Amino acid sequence: MLLWATFMPFCSLTLLDVTTAAVTVYNQVPLGIASAISSTATVAAAYNNTVLNPPPIPSPAPATSFTLSIPSVNMSVPQSKLSIPIPGAFYGFSIEMSVITQLFGTNSTFIQPPLLNLFSNIAQRAGSINVRIGGNTQEFAFYVPTLPENRAISKQNTDSNNPTETPAVIYTMDLFYMLSNISSHVDVRWYIGVPFNDTSDFRLQIVEYSEAILGDNLIGVQVGNEPDLYSAHKHRNKTYGPADYTAEVGLLIEAFAADPNIPVKNKLIGPSVSGTWTPEQVFDAGFITNYTDSLGAISVEHYPTDNCFAVYGFGVFNDPQVEFVRFLNHSFVVSLVQPYLNAASIAQAAGKPFLMFETNSASCGGFPGLSDSFGAVLWALDYGLQMAYSNFSGANLHVGGQNVFYNPFTAPPTNQSKYFEWTIGAVYYSALVSAEVFGKTNTAQIMDLGGNNTSDVFTPQYAIYENGTLARVGLFNYITDPSGASDYTATISVTGGTVPSSVQVKYLLSDSVSTKNNITWANQTLGTVRQVDGRFKGNQNLVTISCDTSANTCQIPVSAPAFALVFLTHEEDISSVTFSTTAYTNTAGTATVAPGVLSTSNGMSGKDWQPGSTSNEKVKIGAAMHLRMSLGSVFVGAIVAGLLLGHWE
Ligand SMILES: *[C@@H]1O[C@H](CO)[C@@H](O)[C@H](O)[C@H]1NC(C)=O
Ligand SMILES: *[C@@H]1O[C@H](CO)[C@@H](O)[C@H](O)[C@H]1NC(C)=O
Ligand SMILES: *[C@@H]1O[C@H](CO)[C@@H](O)[C@H](O)[C@H]1NC(C)=O
Ligand SMILES: *[C@@H]1O[C@H](CO)[C@@H](O)[C@H](O)[C@H]1NC(C)=O
Ligand SMILES: *[C@@H]1O[C@H](CO)[C@@H](O)[C@H](O)[C@H]1NC(C)=O
Ligand SMILES: *[C@@H]1O[C@H](CO)[C@@H](O)[C@H](O)[C@H]1NC(C)=O
Ligand SMILES: *[C@@H]1O[C@H](CO)[C@@H](O)[C@H](O)[C@H]1NC(C)=O
Ligand SMILES: *[C@@H]1O[C@H](CO)[C@@H](O)[C@H](O)[C@H]1NC(C)=O
Ligand SMILES: *[C@@H]1O[C@H](CO)[C@@H](O)[C@H](O)[C@H]1NC(C)=O
Ligand SMILES: *[C@@H]1O[C@H](CO)[C@@H](O)[C@H](O)[C@H]1NC(C)=O
Ligand SMILES: *[C@@H]1O[C@H](CO)[C@@H](O)[C@H](O)[C@H]1NC(C)=O
Ligand SMILES: CC(=O)N[C@H]1CO[C@H](CO)[C@@H](O)[C@@H]1O
């Protein structure tokens, strides 16, 4: 049971010198986590309470009022300033295989209810949610028919000759039933990865079983994770280059062709390079031209910076406070995306979606006080919108274990799950809000309104067209200023059309970019450390702002700091459904279960439903149920569940 603590759910070594990257990291005990979980869980990185100083108010300060004249229809925007259509599921999650047991559950019978709620929040807004399972640990993964305690996943250090001692993830067929069962409750689409440590034995069971069990919910198969680091990680020899990787992808395609249990052969995703090679180097080796019929998408992976020195003592020391200032400036996200503009257009010309397959604030676990702050919420949202503006079609925020600062969500350690609940991480809110920015229609086109000019790097703005018509405007304020002097008012004016008589605004708020626990979206929050069950708390508040139709303007106030999402068109059904349950365990705390799980799993059926009450004032339909469920061998107890169906308008 202590393995989770000594295992680094691994971050990318993106920015490391290749000669120093090949260090033993998997067997280290990071960040002082020692043997006794209960006494150390409070100081694991995911619960770290470091608070940084918000950057000072800039001088000169940005304008406190400005006008945005936005064309009413996409046809009036120069093509070069408008993105391709962006799916609502743009921001998904990348989940290291080794933490699946903590986050998903032990096997297909026992799925963590808070996870379903957290996925469901996004799927309701986006139409669906994309989740990648993989990471460095996918490379050595292998299938076994059964595992002790009927687990779906375990791990084993098989690779003792290898300096990084990358553990092998061991899985049974039940892993795919688990994923499938999750998809039967929430519309989750999955990316998996083919083990690529040994090109003479690709161990294709993961693809065979995914295709057989997940069907269309399998949306992509990654071929090689950060192959540009294979040499540094001693997984390939020193001369290994883009042409070698490309040739190996060819071997995999041959193996697919020869495997009758892999009927779908055209969902491959690569090259997933992390910055040591450029994507163009791999394209030049024939990656797209040779394999276009096999490729479902083109991918890269990138972390803006790293915290490796603080954690492992190699690389250079990056001061979180200095990094914090760098992150809270729109030019930073523009600079992060810039190196990929050419590759994105090559992918587009080839008719392939371009994906940021794995990212987060900093590799080697992120920074204390930065990665888990409201500032990171604003940064990751701006980064996502900027990627979309640059014609990325998706990005996956990486999720590790207890020992990283950047998690979008963290499950309690398995043996504490009856005492503590989940912890939400800052960037979960970025994914959630991004889902509302793009919406469900898959027609959203986004335009950066120019906030990267030097005068307004702290107040970037975006316009979103849906189905060809201006639908939403997103307004950032990166500054922290409790005096109110740095609040601004954006005047929205529609060219070639008229503003509606009123607009509705949802605000993403906290007191400071430094805070972690008091983050609200439209006045609702998921809760503080170990208080999260995946449901929103508080009353939703949509602010209605009257517009001046004769002047054709709407004046939108944006406090410092904040993000405001202005809805110019009537929104049919955003965030309308909330599933809600409360479980009483045999000890303390609560756990929640999405009602679909209750109705179909754990021996439940509809006859057990009983009426119940709830605190959510938006409730239209309520129901409750009692059941017993067990978690591993631990009896959890009676559960009272309520199904809520609410509309915010
Ligand atoms: C938070 O993390 C920092 C950096 O690793 C560490 O110095 C500090 O002791 C941690 N704080 C707690 C309460 O764990
Ligand atoms: C690849 O991984 C498998 C499973 O972990 C392991 O048995 C095998 O020895 C590895 N091969 C190489 C060449 O690293
Ligand atoms: C899941 O694990 C529990 C406990 O070991 C076991 O009772 C149950 O049968 C398992 N489910 C599956 C599908 O293996
Ligand atoms: C290194 O590996 C590549 C293929 O990955 C192979 O072609 C080459 O011969 C190897 N070089 C040495 C020195 O082993
Ligand atoms: C792949 O492309 C390269 C460069 O365009 C070419 O030399 C090579 O023959 C191609 N390989 C295959 C298997 O098509
Ligand atoms: C914003 O960041 C860019 C680089 O990321 C930097 O050059 C610029 O000075 C920053 N602007 C301000 C006003 O701090
Ligand atoms: C602003 O962004 C556009 C588009 O990404 C870019 O072309 C331009 O150079 C950027 N300007 C500044 C000042 O960063
Ligand atoms: C897009 O607009 C057309 C024409 O107004 C309409 O028929 C269609 O339903 C709209 N589609 C969506 C997804 O809103
Ligand atoms: C404008 O939006 C419509 C509907 O989404 C789309 O079909 C069309 O291609 C878009 N036009 C441009 C120039 O992007
Ligand atoms: C939480 O944030 C809200 C909105 O910014 C603020 O009104 C409230 O005072 C904050 N509460 C705490 C406990 O900091
Ligand atoms: C915001 O939520 C709080 C509960 O968290 C509630 O007391 C308050 O009335 C709500 N504000 C609005 C404007 O709905
Ligand atoms: C809907 C679905 O995929 N249900 C599966 C859940 O997992 C069990 C195995 O534990 C399968 O038997 C079900 O078919």
Short mmCIF file of C-alpha atoms and ligand atoms in Angstrom, two decimals, residues 330-331 334 341 386 389-390 448 450 452-454, ligand 7:
data_model
loop_
_atom_site.label_atom_id
_atom_site.label_comp_id
_atom_site.label_asym_id
_atom_site.label_seq_id
_atom_site.Cartn_x
_atom_site.Cartn_y
_atom_site.Cartn_z
CA HIS A 330 -0.32 36.95 -22.20
CA SER A 331 2.96 37.19 -24.14
CA VAL A 334 1.85 33.45 -27.22
CA LEU A 341 2.50 27.40 -35.66
CA GLN A 386 -4.20 30.52 -27.48
CA TYR A 389 -6.49 30.14 -31.77
CA SER A 390 -3.35 28.60 -33.29
CA ASP A 448 -7.36 36.58 -30.17
CA GLY A 450 -4.95 41.46 -29.62
CA ASN A 452 -0.69 40.41 -26.54
CA ASN A 453 0.16 43.98 -27.44
CA THR A 454 2.62 45.38 -24.94
C1 LIG B 7 0.47 39.03 -30.98
O1 LIG B 7 -0.03 37.80 -31.48
C2 LIG B 7 0.04 37.71 -32.88
C3 LIG B 7 -0.64 36.41 -33.25
O2 LIG B 7 -0.27 35.37 -32.40
C4 LIG B 7 1.49 37.75 -33.31
O3 LIG B 7 1.56 37.69 -34.70
C5 LIG B 7 2.12 39.05 -32.80
O4 LIG B 7 3.48 39.03 -33.10
C6 LIG B 7 1.93 39.19 -31.33
N1 LIG B 7 2.41 40.50 -30.89
C7 LIG B 7 3.11 40.67 -29.77
C8 LIG B 7 3.49 42.07 -29.47
O5 LIG B 7 3.42 39.75 -29.03
#
